[in-house]
Each structure stands twice: as C-alpha cells, then as structure tokens.
Coordinates of C-alpha atoms and ligand atoms in Angstrom, one line a residue:
X1030 CA -14.7 33.7 25.1
X1031 CA -17.4 32.9 27.9
X1032 CA -19.8 33.9 25.5
X1033 CA -21.3 30.8 24.0
X1034 CA -20.4 28.2 26.9
X1035 CA -17.2 25.2 26.6
X1036 CA -16.6 25.0 23.3
X1037 CA -17.1 29.2 22.3
X1038 CA -13.0 30.0 22.5
X1039 CA -12.5 27.3 19.8
X1040 CA -12.9 29.2 16.5
X1041 CA -12.1 28.5 12.7
X1042 CA -8.8 31.4 12.7
X1043 CA -5.8 31.2 10.5
X1044 CA -2.5 30.1 13.0
X1045 CA -0.5 32.7 13.0
X1046 CA 2.6 32.3 11.0
X1047 CA 5.3 30.3 13.1
X1048 CA 8.7 31.5 11.7
X1049 CA 9.8 29.8 9.6
X1050 CA 13.2 31.5 8.4
X1051 CA 14.1 30.2 11.9
X1052 CA 13.4 27.0 10.8
X1053 CA 15.4 27.5 7.3
X1054 CA 12.2 27.8 5.0
X1055 CA 11.0 30.8 4.8
X1056 CA 10.6 32.4 1.2
X1057 CA 10.0 35.8 1.3
X1058 CA 6.3 35.8 1.3
X1059 CA 6.1 34.1 4.1
X1060 CA 7.1 37.3 6.4
X1061 CA 4.3 39.9 4.1
X1062 CA 2.6 42.0 7.1
X1063 CA -0.4 41.6 5.0
X1064 CA -0.8 38.2 5.1
X1065 CA 0.4 35.8 8.8
X1066 CA -0.7 33.1 9.0
X1067 CA 0.4 29.8 9.0
X1068 CA -1.8 28.5 5.5
X1069 CA -1.7 29.9 2.4
X1070 CA -4.7 28.7 1.1
X1071 CA -6.9 29.3 3.5
X1072 CA -8.0 32.5 4.5
X1073 CA -7.9 34.7 7.7
X1074 CA -10.5 32.9 9.1
X1075 CA -9.0 29.4 8.3
X1076 CA -12.0 28.6 5.4
X1077 CA -11.0 27.6 2.2
X1078 CA -12.3 29.8 -0.9
X1079 CA -14.8 29.3 -2.6
X1080 CA -13.9 27.0 -6.6
X1081 CA -9.6 26.9 -4.4
X1082 CA -8.5 22.7 -5.6
X1083 CA -7.4 20.4 -2.3
X1084 CA -5.8 18.0 -3.1
X1085 CA -4.4 15.3 -0.4
X1086 CA -3.3 16.4 2.2
X1087 CA -3.7 20.2 1.7
X1088 CA -5.5 22.1 4.5
X1089 CA -9.0 22.3 4.5
X1090 CA -10.3 24.4 7.5
X1091 CA -8.0 25.7 10.6
X1092 CA -9.2 26.1 14.1
X1093 CA -7.6 28.2 17.2
X1094 CA -8.0 27.9 20.4
X1095 CA -8.4 31.9 21.3
X1096 CA -6.8 30.5 25.0
X1097 CA -4.1 28.7 24.6
X1098 CA -3.1 29.4 21.2
X1099 CA -3.2 26.2 19.7
X1100 CA -4.5 25.2 16.2
X1101 CA -5.7 22.3 14.8
X1102 CA -5.8 21.7 11.5
X1103 CA -7.9 19.7 9.4
X1104 CA -6.6 18.1 6.2
X1105 CA -7.7 16.9 2.3
X1106 CA -8.1 13.2 3.1
X1107 CA -8.7 11.7 -0.3
X1108 CA -6.7 10.9 -2.5
X1109 CA -9.1 13.2 -5.7
X1110 CA -8.6 16.6 -5.8
X1111 CA -11.5 18.5 -4.9
X1112 CA -13.2 22.3 -5.9
X1113 CA -14.3 23.9 -2.4
X1114 CA -17.7 24.3 -3.6
X1115 CA -19.1 25.9 -1.2
X1116 CA -18.2 27.1 2.8
X1117 CA -21.0 27.6 4.9
X1118 CA -21.5 29.1 9.0
X1119 CA -24.3 27.1 10.1
X1120 CA -24.1 28.3 13.9
X1121 CA -26.4 30.5 15.6
X1122 CA -25.7 33.6 15.9
X1123 CA -25.2 33.9 19.6
X1124 CA -27.3 36.9 21.5
X1125 CA -24.7 39.9 22.5
X1126 CA -25.0 41.2 26.2
X1127 CA -25.8 45.0 25.8
X1128 CA -22.2 46.6 26.1
X1129 CA -20.7 43.6 25.8
X1130 CA -18.0 43.4 22.5
X1131 CA -19.8 42.2 19.3
X1132 CA -16.8 40.1 18.5
X1133 CA -17.8 38.1 20.8
X1134 CA -20.7 36.8 18.9
X1135 CA -20.3 34.1 17.0
X1136 CA -21.1 31.5 14.0
X1137 CA -18.7 29.5 13.9
X1138 CA -20.2 26.9 16.2
X1139 CA -21.0 24.5 13.4
X1140 CA -19.4 24.4 9.4
X1141 CA -20.0 22.9 6.4
X1142 CA -17.7 22.8 3.2
X1143 CA -19.1 20.5 1.3
X1144 CA -16.3 19.4 -2.2
X1145 CA -16.7 18.6 -5.9
X1146 CA -15.2 16.0 -7.4
X1147 CA -15.3 15.8 -10.9
X1148 CA -15.0 11.8 -12.4
X1149 CA -15.6 11.7 -15.9
X1150 CA -18.7 8.5 -17.0
X1151 CA -16.8 5.8 -16.8
X1152 CA -18.1 1.8 -17.5
X1153 CA -19.5 0.4 -14.2
X1154 CA -20.9 4.3 -12.9
X1155 CA -24.9 4.2 -12.8
X1156 CA -27.1 6.2 -15.0
X1157 CA -30.9 6.8 -14.5
X1158 CA -33.3 8.8 -16.6
X1159 CA -36.5 10.6 -14.4
X1160 CA -38.2 7.2 -15.0
X1161 CA -37.1 4.9 -12.7
X1162 CA -34.8 3.3 -15.5
X1163 CA -31.1 3.5 -14.2
X1164 CA -28.9 0.8 -15.3
X1165 CA -24.3 1.2 -15.8
X1166 CA -22.7 1.9 -18.3
X1167 CA -21.5 -1.5 -20.0
X1168 CA -19.5 -0.2 -22.7
X1169 CA -18.2 3.2 -23.9
X1170 CA -18.0 3.2 -28.0
X1171 CA -16.0 6.2 -29.5
X1172 CA -18.4 8.7 -31.2
X1173 CA -17.6 7.8 -34.4
X1174 CA -18.6 4.1 -33.8
X1175 CA -21.9 5.3 -32.7
X1176 CA -25.2 5.1 -35.5
X1177 CA -25.7 8.5 -36.9
X1178 CA -29.4 9.8 -38.6
X1179 CA -29.9 11.4 -41.7
X1180 CA -28.9 15.1 -40.3
X1181 CA -25.5 13.5 -38.7
X1182 CA -26.9 13.0 -35.2
X1183 CA -25.9 10.5 -33.0
X1184 CA -27.5 9.3 -29.4
X1185 CA -25.3 9.4 -26.1
X1186 CA -26.8 6.9 -25.0
X1187 CA -28.0 3.4 -27.0
X1188 CA -31.0 1.3 -24.4
X1189 CA -32.4 -2.0 -24.5
X1190 CA -35.2 -2.2 -25.7
X1191 CA -36.1 -5.3 -23.3
X1192 CA -35.6 -2.8 -20.3
X1193 CA -39.3 -1.8 -21.3
X1194 CA -41.8 -4.4 -21.5
X1195 CA -41.9 -5.1 -17.6
X1196 CA -41.4 -2.5 -16.4
X1197 CA -44.3 -0.5 -18.0
X1198 CA -42.1 2.7 -17.9
X1199 CA -44.5 4.1 -20.8
X1200 CA -44.1 8.0 -19.5
X1201 CA -39.7 8.1 -20.9
X1202 CA -40.9 7.1 -24.0
X1203 CA -43.5 9.9 -24.4
X1204 CA -40.6 12.4 -22.5
X1205 CA -38.5 11.0 -25.2
X1206 CA -41.2 11.8 -28.0
X1207 CA -42.2 15.2 -26.1
X1208 CA -38.1 16.6 -25.9
X1209 CA -37.8 15.3 -29.4
X1210 CA -40.3 17.5 -30.9
X1211 CA -39.6 20.7 -28.2
X1212 CA -36.2 20.7 -29.5
X1213 CA -37.2 20.3 -33.4
X1214 CA -39.9 23.3 -32.8
X1215 CA -37.7 25.2 -30.2
X1216 CA -40.2 25.5 -27.7
X1217 CA -41.2 24.0 -24.4
X1218 CA -43.7 21.2 -23.5
X1219 CA -46.3 21.7 -21.2
X1220 CA -45.9 18.9 -18.8
X1221 CA -48.6 18.9 -16.5
X1222 CA -50.0 15.5 -15.3
X1223 CA -53.5 13.9 -15.9
X1224 CA -53.8 16.1 -18.5
X1225 CA -53.7 13.3 -21.5
X1226 CA -56.2 10.4 -20.6
X1227 CA -56.7 6.9 -23.0
X1228 CA -60.0 8.1 -23.4
X1229 CA -60.3 11.5 -24.1
X1230 CA -59.8 12.9 -27.7
X1231 CA -56.6 12.7 -28.4
X1232 CA -53.3 10.6 -26.9
X1233 CA -50.1 11.9 -26.0
X1234 CA -48.4 9.3 -28.5
X1235 CA -50.9 11.7 -30.9
X1236 CA -49.6 15.0 -29.7
X1237 CA -46.1 14.6 -30.2
X1238 CA -46.4 12.3 -33.1
X1239 CA -48.5 15.4 -34.9
X1240 CA -45.3 18.3 -34.2
X1241 CA -42.9 15.6 -34.9
X1242 CA -44.7 14.9 -38.0
X1243 CA -44.9 18.8 -38.8
X1244 CA -41.3 19.0 -38.1
X1245 CA -41.1 16.1 -41.5
X1246 CA -40.0 13.4 -38.8
X1247 CA -41.3 9.7 -38.3
X1248 CA -44.6 10.4 -36.3
X1249 CA -43.6 7.9 -34.0
X1250 CA -39.9 9.6 -33.2
X1251 CA -38.2 6.9 -35.8
X1252 CA -35.8 7.5 -37.7
X1253 CA -33.0 6.0 -40.1
X1254 CA -30.2 4.9 -38.5
X1255 CA -26.1 4.4 -40.7
X1256 CA -23.7 2.4 -38.1
X1257 CA -21.2 4.0 -37.3
X1258 CA -18.7 1.7 -38.3
X1259 CA -19.2 0.6 -41.4
X1260 CA -22.1 3.2 -42.9
X1261 CA -24.9 1.5 -43.9
X1262 CA -28.2 2.2 -43.4
X1263 CA -29.5 -0.4 -40.6
X1264 CA -32.6 -2.5 -41.2
X1265 CA -34.3 -2.1 -37.9
X1266 CA -37.2 0.4 -37.0
X1267 CA -34.9 2.6 -34.4
X1268 CA -36.1 4.8 -31.8
X1269 CA -34.7 8.3 -31.6
X1270 CA -35.1 11.0 -29.1
X1271 CA -34.1 13.4 -26.4
X1272 CA -34.0 12.2 -22.2
X1273 CA -33.2 13.8 -19.7
X1274 CA -30.4 12.0 -17.7
X1275 CA -29.0 11.8 -14.2
X1276 CA -25.8 11.1 -13.0
X1277 CA -26.3 8.9 -10.0
X1278 CA -23.9 8.4 -7.3
X1279 CA -23.0 4.9 -7.1
X1280 CA -19.4 4.9 -9.2
X1281 CA -17.6 2.3 -9.8
X1282 CA -14.3 4.9 -8.7
X1283 CA -15.8 4.2 -5.2
X1284 CA -16.8 0.5 -5.0
X1285 CA -14.1 -1.8 -6.9
X1286 CA -11.8 -4.2 -4.8
X1287 CA -9.2 -6.5 -5.7
X1288 CA -7.0 -7.8 -4.0
X1289 CA -4.2 -10.8 -4.1
X1290 CA -2.9 -11.5 -0.4
X1291 CA -2.7 -7.7 2.5
X1292 CA -3.6 -8.4 6.2
X1293 CA -4.9 -10.9 7.5
X1294 CA -7.0 -11.4 11.2
X1295 CA -4.0 -12.1 13.7
X1296 CA -6.0 -14.4 15.7
X1297 CA -7.5 -16.7 12.1
X1298 CA -4.5 -15.3 10.3
X1299 CA -7.6 -15.0 7.2
X1300 CA -8.2 -12.2 5.1
X1301 CA -10.0 -9.1 6.8
X1302 CA -12.2 -7.8 5.6
X1303 CA -13.2 -3.8 4.2
X1304 CA -13.0 -1.8 0.2
X1305 CA -10.4 0.9 2.1
X1306 CA -8.4 -1.8 4.3
X1307 CA -7.4 -3.5 1.0
X1308 CA -9.7 -6.8 2.5
X1309 CA -11.2 -9.9 0.3
X1310 CA -14.6 -10.4 -0.4
X1311 CA -15.9 -13.1 1.7
X1312 CA -16.4 -16.3 -0.3
X1313 CA -19.4 -17.7 2.4
X1314 CA -22.1 -20.6 2.6
X1315 CA -23.8 -20.0 -0.7
X1316 CA -20.4 -19.7 -2.9
X1317 CA -19.0 -22.4 -1.8
X1318 CA -22.3 -25.0 -2.5
X1319 CA -22.2 -23.2 -5.8
X1320 CA -18.0 -24.5 -6.1
X1321 CA -19.1 -27.5 -5.0
X1322 CA -22.4 -28.4 -7.8
X1323 CA -19.6 -27.0 -10.4
X1324 CA -17.7 -30.1 -9.5
X1325 CA -14.6 -27.5 -8.8
X1326 CA -13.2 -29.2 -6.0
X1327 CA -8.8 -27.8 -6.6
X1328 CA -11.0 -24.3 -7.1
X1329 CA -12.6 -24.5 -4.1
X1330 CA -9.6 -26.0 -2.0
X1331 CA -7.8 -22.8 -4.1
X1332 CA -10.9 -20.3 -2.2
X1333 CA -11.0 -21.5 1.1
X1334 CA -7.2 -22.5 2.0
X1335 CA -4.6 -21.5 0.2
X1336 CA -5.7 -17.9 -0.7
X1337 CA -6.8 -18.1 2.2
X1338 CA -5.1 -19.4 6.3
X1339 CA -3.5 -22.2 4.4
X1340 CA -1.0 -23.6 7.7
X1341 CA 1.6 -26.4 8.1
X1342 CA 1.4 -27.6 11.6
X1343 CA 3.3 -31.0 13.0
X1344 CA 0.4 -33.1 14.3
X1345 CA 1.2 -36.5 16.3
X1346 CA 0.4 -39.7 13.9
X1347 CA 0.6 -41.8 17.1
X1348 CA -1.7 -40.5 19.7
X1349 CA -2.8 -38.0 17.4
X1350 CA -2.7 -34.7 18.7
X1351 CA -2.0 -30.9 17.4
X1352 CA -0.9 -29.6 19.4
X1353 CA 1.4 -31.5 22.0
X1354 CA 4.4 -31.7 18.6
X1355 CA 6.6 -29.2 19.1
X1356 CA 10.2 -28.3 18.2
X1357 CA 13.7 -27.7 19.8
X1358 CA 17.0 -26.7 18.4
X1359 CA 19.6 -27.6 20.6
X1360 CA 21.5 -26.5 22.3
X1361 CA 25.3 -25.6 23.0
X1362 CA 25.4 -28.6 25.6
X1363 CA 23.3 -31.3 23.9
X1364 CA 24.7 -30.9 20.5
X1365 CA 28.8 -31.3 22.2
X1366 CA 31.7 -29.7 22.6
X1367 CA 33.4 -29.7 18.7
X1368 CA 33.1 -27.5 15.7
X1369 CA 31.5 -30.5 13.8
X1370 CA 28.8 -31.3 16.2
X1371 CA 28.0 -28.1 16.8
X1372 CA 27.0 -27.5 13.1
X1373 CA 26.1 -30.1 12.3
X1374 CA 23.7 -31.3 15.4
X1375 CA 22.4 -27.4 16.6
X1376 CA 19.4 -28.8 13.8
X1377 CA 15.2 -28.4 15.0
X1378 CA 14.1 -31.9 16.5
X1379 CA 11.0 -32.0 16.5
X1380 CA 9.6 -34.5 19.4
X1381 CA 5.9 -35.3 21.0
X1382 CA 5.2 -33.9 24.7
X1383 CA 2.7 -36.4 25.0
X1384 CA 3.3 -38.4 27.7
X1385 CA 2.6 -41.5 25.7
X1386 CA 5.0 -40.6 22.7
X1387 CA 7.7 -38.6 24.8
X1388 CA 10.2 -42.2 25.7
X1389 CA 8.9 -43.0 21.8
X1390 CA 12.2 -41.4 21.2
X1391 CA 15.6 -40.1 21.9
X1392 CA 17.1 -36.9 23.6
X1393 CA 18.4 -35.6 20.2
X1394 CA 16.4 -37.6 17.7
X1395 CA 13.3 -35.9 15.6
X1396 CA 9.7 -38.4 16.6
X1397 CA 8.9 -40.3 12.9
X1398 CA 5.5 -40.0 14.0
X1399 CA 5.4 -36.1 14.5
X1400 CA 4.7 -35.4 10.7
X1401 CA 3.6 -32.0 9.2
X1402 CA 0.3 -32.0 8.0
X1403 CA -1.4 -28.9 6.0
X1404 CA -4.5 -27.4 7.1
X1405 CA -6.7 -24.2 7.6
X1406 CA -5.3 -22.4 10.8
X1407 CA -8.2 -21.6 12.6
X1408 CA -8.5 -25.1 12.7
X1409 CA -5.6 -24.9 15.4
X1410 CA -6.8 -21.8 17.2
X1411 CA -9.9 -24.3 17.5
X1412 CA -7.8 -26.8 18.9
X1413 CA -6.5 -24.6 21.4
X1414 CA -9.7 -22.7 22.6
X1415 CA -11.2 -26.4 22.6
X1416 CA -8.1 -27.6 24.7
X1417 CA -7.9 -24.1 26.5
X1418 CA -11.9 -25.4 28.0
X1419 CA -10.6 -28.8 29.0
X1420 CA -11.4 -30.7 26.0
X1421 CA -9.1 -32.1 23.8
X1422 CA -9.2 -32.9 20.6
X1423 CA -7.0 -36.4 18.9
X1424 CA -6.9 -36.6 15.2
X1425 CA -7.0 -40.0 13.5
X1426 CA -4.0 -39.5 10.8
X1427 CA -3.2 -42.5 8.4
Ligands
ZN1138 ZN1 2.2 -38.1 20.4

C-alpha cells in the first residue's frame, strides 16, 4: 500500500491467530472461525472496545505490517486497571485516486485511546470549588461522625473559615447561598455576572437571603448543627450551603515516594533519584542547614552518610594516602607448603604501596599504619578524579 507515504503499510489491525493448538495451549474458542485473531479483547481493527477493562500487561492495541505480516502489540503498562473511555481516529482520510481501491484509504495514521482510572478519594487528594478554593483532604471521617442538621442533612466537606479572609473568595459564599436556596425551592438560579452591585437596590446576600427565609431557613444561611460524635447541639454559628466541587488531578497515589534501601548510582554509590525507580528524596543544602540549626548532628550524619554512600576504606596514617593502601591475599607460594601454613596464612594482608611505606612492613605482615576509616564513597571518587588530573590528595589522620 503506497497511498499514504512511508508509514502507510502499518495499520491498526488485530493480528491473525497463530496456531495455538499446535503449541499445546489451544482452546476450542481459539479456533472460532468467526474470530480468527490473536487478541480476544481487541476488535478486528486492532483497537479495544469502549467500556472494556484492561489490566496490567493486557494488549491495548495491535499494529500489523501489511507487507511482512509482522505485528506489534501495545500493552497496558500501569498497575491499575483502566476502563477504555474512548477510541478516536485522528488521522486524515487519504485521497483515493479515481479507480483505486477504497481499501487503500485509511484514517489509522494516529489513534487516540483515552483510559479512565476510577479512584476513590483518599487522604491527600486535592479538591477545589470553582472559586480557586483548592485544598487537600486532610481527614476522611465516617459519615456517622459528621455533624448533621435538624433535617438530617450532613455536609460532605468541612472547610476552615480562615480560608476566606485573605483570599476574598466572596463568590463561593454567595454560590453556597444561591445553591442552598435553589435546592430548597427546586429552581435554577440566574448566575449572570454583574447582575448585583454594592450600590444597587439589592445585594446578592439580600436576594438569596430572602429566598432562604421564605424556605424557613436563616437569612444568612447558617444552621444549628448537631455533633455526630455526641449528638449535642454545637454552640456555634455554622454556615452550610450547596457548592459545586471538583476533583483536581493531583492524587497521592501518583506522588507518594518512599525508600528504605534500593538502587544506587554506581559511580557515586549515592541513592538514585526518581519516584518510579524507587529513588530517594534529596536532602539538600537548605535541609542540611535546618538540621544543623536544630543541633541534630546525629540525624544529619544518618541522612548524609549512613543512609547514603557510607563506605569503609583503608587510609595510611603514615603517608596520609587514601589510594595507596591495598589488600593482598596470600598466594600458595607465600603461604608455604604445609596445610597448616595454607590455612593460617591464607589471609588478607593490608599494606601501603606508597614508596615511603612499602619497606616499613615485612613481606607477609600487615602495615599497622594502614587503618580503616569511614567516609562517603564520593570522597574516594573525588580522590580518584583528582589523581587522574595529577593532583595528589593526602589526609592528615591522627
Ligand atoms: Zn602509606
């Protein structure tokens, strides 16, 4: 098919069913002559059915090469189950030359598959009214513990009144009055902007307040509420109304990050970053300053060394060298001939290769000046990089 340029021979299609019975895992329905395709949950066009549920690893679409008959299957990679919300063909229809076959035209250049992940609200999820009053759910009370009104109405959301003075979202208060009176009278409210003005004959508060009073409620929308825990009347002026709320797409299940141990960068041996890879959260300079100012030196040591790239390496006290100390396992010849010698002497010998130190120790014995020190592995890496540039770093070990 050369009607649409280079990519035209690839098209979304369900691959033909390979002979499953020959492989010993055939079922009767695999040989269904009415559906001779490889993927049972895809349609003949290689696309999923709208409304189907897809689990991790299941095929989401299939592309077949018209020339070679090779197929490529796109799989659902997320752990969460998803529902196919919509499947749309985004490609342009191909112009068909007069007399050419209609089949060569296709809109399969680009296809959009929208998936829906149903998620119940959990602590940490973000919500907002239409006035920019956004916030996260900080606790999810059981409904029995929520306050209720005389008619038994229970709020869905309790919001802190301190959210209003500085943000000045008066519209949300007016919306809740309008929503409440609209719900009480069973009518729509007119939300035309600028229809009320402070200098006008009627304020929005009075307009909706009169409607509320006509329905037997408080003029300003407050109600006596009873504690869901004790059942007692709460002695406070509580304002309750109907407000449109929406879910914002920042959910903890996409954001939480936790690490005990895990992958490390193999150059620095420090933890890698990235939520997907199970990395750590950087404790940066400002966090370091904060811990310093709190005097929590041991916690700082824990964060910056023990939980990061703690490393024990040998350093020479005599010449101060970090890179010259070496370990050596005794060879057969140096361990001697007898079995006793071989077991006793087949040990690691620690010594310093520096010219200053080499002749200070005997052939088979440890150098007493070489001692293990604890330091970050990057420090050792730094010493190596400096050495590569011809700069020698020595330590003053006491
Ligand atoms: Zn030395």
